[in-house]
Each structure stands twice: as structure tokens, then as C-alpha cells.
Amino acid sequence: GAGVSQSPSNKVTEKGKDVELRCDPISGHTALYWYRQSLGQGLEFLIYFQGNSAPDKSGLPSDRFSAERTGGSVSTLTIQRTQQEDSAVYLCASSLLGRNQPQHFGDGTRLSIL
Amino acid sequence: LAKTTQPISMDSYEGQEVNITCSHNNIATNDYITWYQQFPSQGPRFIIQGYKTKVTNEVASLFIPADRKSSTLSLPRVSLSDTAVYYCLVGLNQAGTALIFGKGTTLSVSS
């Protein structure tokens, strides 16, 4: 079946611009995660959605970052007034509900801020 | 929060068995041990998960001693395509929602 799909795969933009990154999770997965990975580093948790519950936004680095999940499916991560330090790969994952359910990742969006 | 420690890098040759050990001294009773594999320009991929003793699937084996304070991922007869970063994950973040990824172990397989 289809895996987690992210778009665009690459995004280059100028400092100060806003960007939107999209994630299509696996159908039926109620949990959705966003992570950020800088070059040569591990994954940094950003935000978690689970069904209709309030999202866990504890990993968002600043108020320039926000995310939505519409209809319990597609999610968008928005970065306003981008800065050069926002350059990274943004990864989305989805899973079934449950503490130890494996997460299925997309291949990410590589964001470059000029 | 459970903290994991694993080697930064390992080198191997094709056909050899590779064992990557992860330490997690403060693992909680309800924590599972999960390993992911990440190739360049791809998202991490779930490999194997276990709670205690030994788990085996078509890709790898996971050995967990009785005290569960460490675990060993075993890759039999590696090939060049096994060159990747391997992450050991135990427990969730403060909010109990997401996995905590460290820097992982970079495995390089040569011919």
C-alpha cells in the first residue's frame, strides 16, 4: 500500500518568506508526527497529532512554526519568516495509536533558506 | 526519560555479521526497544522491536538481556546496501508522545 507522502521533496526559498510543507499519512493512521533533521544530526521532534486530541506542540522551536491536521488526515507544517537556521530536512511520520506502534516515515522535504 | 548510548560509527566488510549494542540503563518497565534504519535522503525505516529476550525477523535479530539495560541489534551477513545509520530508541519524550532519536550509529560496509 501507499506509504507516507511528503511534498515538495525539495524547497528553496529566500530568508523572510513563508513556507508550507505537506504530509499525507498512511490511511487509517491516527497518529502523525513532524520531525526536523539537520545535516549529520538525529531527528528533532516538532509536533504530534492524535485523532481529535489537542496536539503536542512541545517541540516547536519558535512561534514562527505551526502545523495543522485537517480531517484527521493531511497535515501541513508552516514556517513563517524563514531564517537560515531553518534549513533542514523536515520529516513526517504516521502510526496506529499506541505507545509502541512503529512509526512510518516519509522521505522528507529538504528545505534550504538562502 | 530513558537515555540511549550507542557507538557513533562502525565499519564492516561484506558477508560479516554486525552487532550494534545500545545501552539504556534507565529503561522504564513499559518501554519497548525499537531500532530504525536510515539511508541517505530517506526517512528512517522501522527494523525491529522487542521487550525482552530475543526477537528475529527477516532483516535482523534483537537480543535483550534479562535486566533490559542494553540491547544488541544483529545484522547477519551484511552487504554494501546495509550501509546506513541505525537508531536505537527507548521510551518517549516528556509529553509521552514521540520517540527520542539520538545521532545513531553510522555503519559503513565495504567490499
Tab-separated table of C-alpha atoms in Angstrom:
chain	number	residue	atom	x	y	z
A	1	GLY	CA	0.000	0.000	0.000
A	2	ALA	CA	0.938	3.659	-0.165
A	3	GLY	CA	3.355	4.961	2.394
A	4	VAL	CA	3.682	8.410	3.914
A	5	SER	CA	3.940	11.019	1.192
A	6	GLN	CA	5.560	14.420	1.626
A	7	SER	CA	5.654	17.376	-0.716
A	8	PRO	CA	7.557	19.123	-2.017
A	9	SER	CA	10.631	16.913	-1.851
A	10	ASN	CA	12.841	19.987	-2.103
A	11	LYS	CA	12.151	23.633	-1.378
A	12	VAL	CA	14.480	26.566	-1.826
A	13	THR	CA	13.310	29.953	-0.644
A	14	GLU	CA	14.629	33.315	0.422
A	15	LYS	CA	15.064	34.341	4.006
A	16	GLY	CA	11.931	36.002	5.340
A	17	LYS	CA	9.489	34.105	3.136
A	18	ASP	CA	6.811	31.767	4.480
A	19	VAL	CA	6.800	28.085	3.502
A	20	GLU	CA	4.237	25.298	3.730
A	21	LEU	CA	5.189	21.653	3.839
A	22	ARG	CA	2.632	18.913	3.277
A	23	CYS	CA	2.285	15.397	4.660
A	24	ASP	CA	-0.140	12.669	3.557
A	25	PRO	CA	-0.091	9.921	6.191
A	26	ILE	CA	-0.922	6.274	5.715
A	27	SER	CA	-4.661	5.785	5.574
A	28	GLY	CA	-6.050	4.726	8.934
A	29	HIS	CA	-3.130	6.014	10.956
A	30	THR	CA	-4.473	8.251	13.688
A	31	ALA	CA	-1.115	9.482	14.948
A	32	LEU	CA	1.009	11.917	12.934
A	33	TYR	CA	4.405	13.371	13.782
A	34	TRP	CA	6.690	16.057	12.415
A	35	TYR	CA	10.445	15.930	12.974
A	36	ARG	CA	13.353	18.054	11.799
A	37	GLN	CA	16.774	16.690	10.886
A	38	SER	CA	19.757	18.937	10.409
A	39	LEU	CA	22.780	17.700	8.486
A	40	GLY	CA	24.501	14.837	10.295
A	41	GLN	CA	22.183	15.053	13.282
A	42	GLY	CA	19.456	12.907	14.762
A	43	LEU	CA	15.785	13.712	14.466
A	44	GLU	CA	14.328	16.571	16.489
A	45	PHE	CA	10.661	16.179	17.452
A	46	LEU	CA	8.446	19.111	16.480
A	47	ILE	CA	4.754	18.276	16.893
A	48	TYR	CA	2.388	15.333	17.367
A	49	PHE	CA	-1.261	14.914	16.351
A	50	GLN	CA	-3.527	12.129	17.593
A	51	GLY	CA	-7.110	11.960	16.441
A	52	ASN	CA	-9.164	14.862	17.776
A	53	SER	CA	-6.974	15.430	20.811
A	54	ALA	CA	-5.059	18.655	21.296
A	55	PRO	CA	-1.683	18.352	19.542
A	56	ASP	CA	1.572	18.139	21.464
A	57	LYS	CA	3.414	21.244	20.280
A	58	SER	CA	6.220	20.980	22.835
A	59	GLY	CA	8.918	20.533	20.180
A	60	LEU	CA	8.172	23.593	18.055
A	61	PRO	CA	11.308	25.792	18.249
A	62	SER	CA	9.554	29.163	17.958
A	63	ASP	CA	6.194	30.787	17.290
A	64	ARG	CA	7.162	31.043	13.631
A	65	PHE	CA	6.377	27.333	13.381
A	66	SER	CA	2.834	25.999	13.282
A	67	ALA	CA	1.059	22.912	11.999
A	68	GLU	CA	-2.439	21.794	11.200
A	69	ARG	CA	-4.045	18.476	10.550
A	70	THR	CA	-7.318	18.693	8.671
A	71	GLY	CA	-9.946	15.988	8.885
A	72	GLY	CA	-7.611	13.708	10.753
A	73	SER	CA	-5.573	13.089	7.641
A	74	VAL	CA	-3.371	15.524	5.705
A	75	SER	CA	-1.092	17.795	7.706
A	76	THR	CA	0.730	20.995	6.807
A	77	LEU	CA	3.713	22.454	8.632
A	78	THR	CA	4.077	26.211	8.156
A	79	ILE	CA	7.204	28.204	8.838
A	80	GLN	CA	6.745	31.961	8.781
A	81	ARG	CA	9.503	34.499	8.141
A	82	THR	CA	12.042	31.773	7.466
A	83	GLN	CA	15.588	32.091	8.783
A	84	GLN	CA	18.746	30.404	7.551
A	85	GLU	CA	18.833	28.187	10.641
A	86	ASP	CA	15.524	26.686	9.499
A	87	SER	CA	17.388	24.894	6.712
A	88	ALA	CA	16.977	21.162	7.355
A	89	VAL	CA	15.074	18.090	6.259
A	90	TYR	CA	11.541	18.031	7.634
A	91	LEU	CA	10.219	14.518	8.149
A	92	CYS	CA	6.665	13.390	8.709
A	93	ALA	CA	5.664	10.043	10.209
A	94	SER	CA	2.391	8.326	10.970
A	95	SER	CA	1.399	5.361	13.075
A	96	LEU	CA	-1.503	3.485	14.544
A	97	LEU	CA	-2.475	4.582	18.019
A	98	GLY	CA	-0.404	3.075	20.789
A	99	ARG	CA	2.742	3.800	22.739
A	100	ASN	CA	4.893	1.228	20.963
A	101	GLN	CA	3.433	1.307	17.479
A	102	PRO	CA	6.142	1.610	14.807
A	103	GLN	CA	6.267	4.953	13.051
A	104	HIS	CA	6.287	5.034	9.259
A	105	PHE	CA	8.257	7.917	7.791
A	106	GLY	CA	8.084	9.798	4.551
A	107	ASP	CA	11.293	10.754	2.760
A	108	GLY	CA	11.064	14.326	3.930
A	109	THR	CA	11.204	17.812	2.487
A	110	ARG	CA	14.674	19.289	2.145
A	111	LEU	CA	14.305	22.989	2.947
A	112	SER	CA	17.040	25.414	2.010
A	113	ILE	CA	16.872	29.050	3.055
A	114	LEU	CA	19.047	31.404	1.036
B	1	LEU	CA	13.397	9.812	30.301
B	2	ALA	CA	15.296	6.807	29.050
B	3	LYS	CA	18.636	7.802	27.534
B	4	THR	CA	20.397	5.605	24.998
B	5	THR	CA	24.090	5.321	24.206
B	6	GLN	CA	25.371	3.643	21.050
B	7	PRO	CA	28.632	3.835	19.090
B	8	ILE	CA	28.887	6.745	16.705
B	9	SER	CA	30.260	4.622	13.888
B	10	MET	CA	31.179	1.074	12.902
B	11	ASP	CA	32.974	-0.431	9.907
B	12	SER	CA	32.451	-3.885	8.450
B	13	TYR	CA	33.018	-5.943	5.322
B	14	GLU	CA	30.504	-7.689	3.148
B	15	GLY	CA	29.434	-11.077	4.437
B	16	GLN	CA	30.288	-10.383	8.062
B	17	GLU	CA	27.860	-10.329	10.966
B	18	VAL	CA	27.489	-6.921	12.574
B	19	ASN	CA	26.392	-6.378	16.160
B	20	ILE	CA	25.456	-2.903	17.358
B	21	THR	CA	24.983	-2.548	21.090
B	22	CYS	CA	22.858	0.123	22.725
B	23	SER	CA	22.913	0.990	26.427
B	24	HIS	CA	19.745	2.189	28.152
B	25	ASN	CA	20.346	1.956	31.877
B	26	ASN	CA	17.185	3.767	32.996
B	27	ILE	CA	14.703	1.967	30.767
B	28	ALA	CA	11.181	2.001	32.214
B	29	THR	CA	9.045	-1.072	32.809
B	30	ASN	CA	6.658	-0.245	29.971
B	31	ASP	CA	9.328	0.792	27.459
B	32	TYR	CA	9.990	-1.277	24.377
B	33	ILE	CA	13.281	-1.167	22.477
B	34	THR	CA	12.955	-0.177	18.848
B	35	TRP	CA	15.541	0.049	16.090
B	36	TYR	CA	15.286	2.111	12.921
B	37	GLN	CA	17.493	2.246	9.823
B	38	GLN	CA	18.034	5.384	7.751
B	39	PHE	CA	19.584	5.586	4.291
B	40	PRO	CA	20.790	8.906	2.863
B	41	SER	CA	17.962	11.096	1.576
B	42	GLN	CA	15.314	8.816	3.060
B	43	GLY	CA	13.242	8.786	6.220
B	44	PRO	CA	14.003	6.241	8.947
B	45	ARG	CA	12.608	2.759	8.450
B	46	PHE	CA	11.434	0.500	11.273
B	47	ILE	CA	13.616	-2.614	11.552
B	48	ILE	CA	12.721	-4.478	14.710
B	49	GLN	CA	11.231	-4.073	18.163
B	50	GLY	CA	11.391	-6.118	21.338
B	51	TYR	CA	10.692	-6.111	25.042
B	52	LYS	CA	12.875	-8.927	26.374
B	53	THR	CA	14.915	-11.981	25.315
B	54	LYS	CA	15.301	-12.392	21.565
B	55	VAL	CA	13.327	-11.231	18.565
B	56	THR	CA	14.109	-12.233	14.992
B	57	ASN	CA	12.639	-11.173	11.663
B	58	GLU	CA	13.719	-11.376	8.052
B	59	VAL	CA	16.062	-8.404	8.437
B	60	ALA	CA	17.716	-8.661	11.848
B	61	SER	CA	17.766	-10.120	15.332
B	62	LEU	CA	17.462	-8.219	18.577
B	63	PHE	CA	18.990	-9.574	21.765
B	64	ILE	CA	17.851	-8.169	25.097
B	65	PRO	CA	19.340	-9.421	28.390
B	66	ALA	CA	17.187	-10.061	31.427
B	67	ASP	CA	17.964	-6.699	33.055
B	68	ARG	CA	16.986	-4.895	29.811
B	69	LYS	CA	19.662	-2.252	30.375
B	70	SER	CA	21.154	-2.872	26.967
B	71	SER	CA	20.221	-4.427	23.656
B	72	THR	CA	22.130	-5.676	20.622
B	73	LEU	CA	20.989	-5.411	17.039
B	74	SER	CA	22.488	-8.194	14.955
B	75	LEU	CA	22.679	-7.978	11.162
B	76	PRO	CA	23.692	-11.289	9.588
B	77	ARG	CA	25.987	-11.312	6.555
B	78	VAL	CA	25.853	-7.608	5.748
B	79	SER	CA	26.066	-6.293	2.224
B	80	LEU	CA	27.014	-2.883	0.805
B	81	SER	CA	23.331	-1.932	0.869
B	82	ASP	CA	23.283	-2.201	4.658
B	83	THR	CA	25.407	0.956	4.857
B	84	ALA	CA	23.135	3.295	6.809
B	85	VAL	CA	22.537	4.978	10.157
B	86	TYR	CA	20.981	2.753	12.803
B	87	TYR	CA	18.994	4.273	15.671
B	88	CYS	CA	18.181	2.631	18.979
B	89	LEU	CA	15.091	4.118	20.630
B	90	VAL	CA	13.720	3.545	24.098
B	91	GLY	CA	10.811	5.348	25.665
B	92	LEU	CA	9.070	8.557	24.700
B	93	ASN	CA	9.573	12.274	25.202
B	94	GLN	CA	8.448	14.255	28.252
B	95	ALA	CA	4.893	14.538	26.947
B	96	GLY	CA	4.764	10.820	26.257
B	97	THR	CA	4.005	11.360	22.604
B	98	ALA	CA	7.077	10.918	20.435
B	99	LEU	CA	10.213	8.816	20.124
B	100	ILE	CA	13.552	10.347	21.038
B	101	PHE	CA	16.136	9.954	18.287
B	102	GLY	CA	19.813	10.301	19.092
B	103	LYS	CA	22.555	10.536	16.460
B	104	GLY	CA	22.536	6.800	15.836
B	105	THR	CA	25.334	4.537	14.650
B	106	THR	CA	26.697	5.042	11.157
B	107	LEU	CA	27.510	1.619	9.730
B	108	SER	CA	29.847	1.541	6.744
B	109	VAL	CA	30.118	-1.732	4.834
B	110	SER	CA	32.986	-2.202	2.411
B	111	SER	CA	33.703	-4.830	-0.210
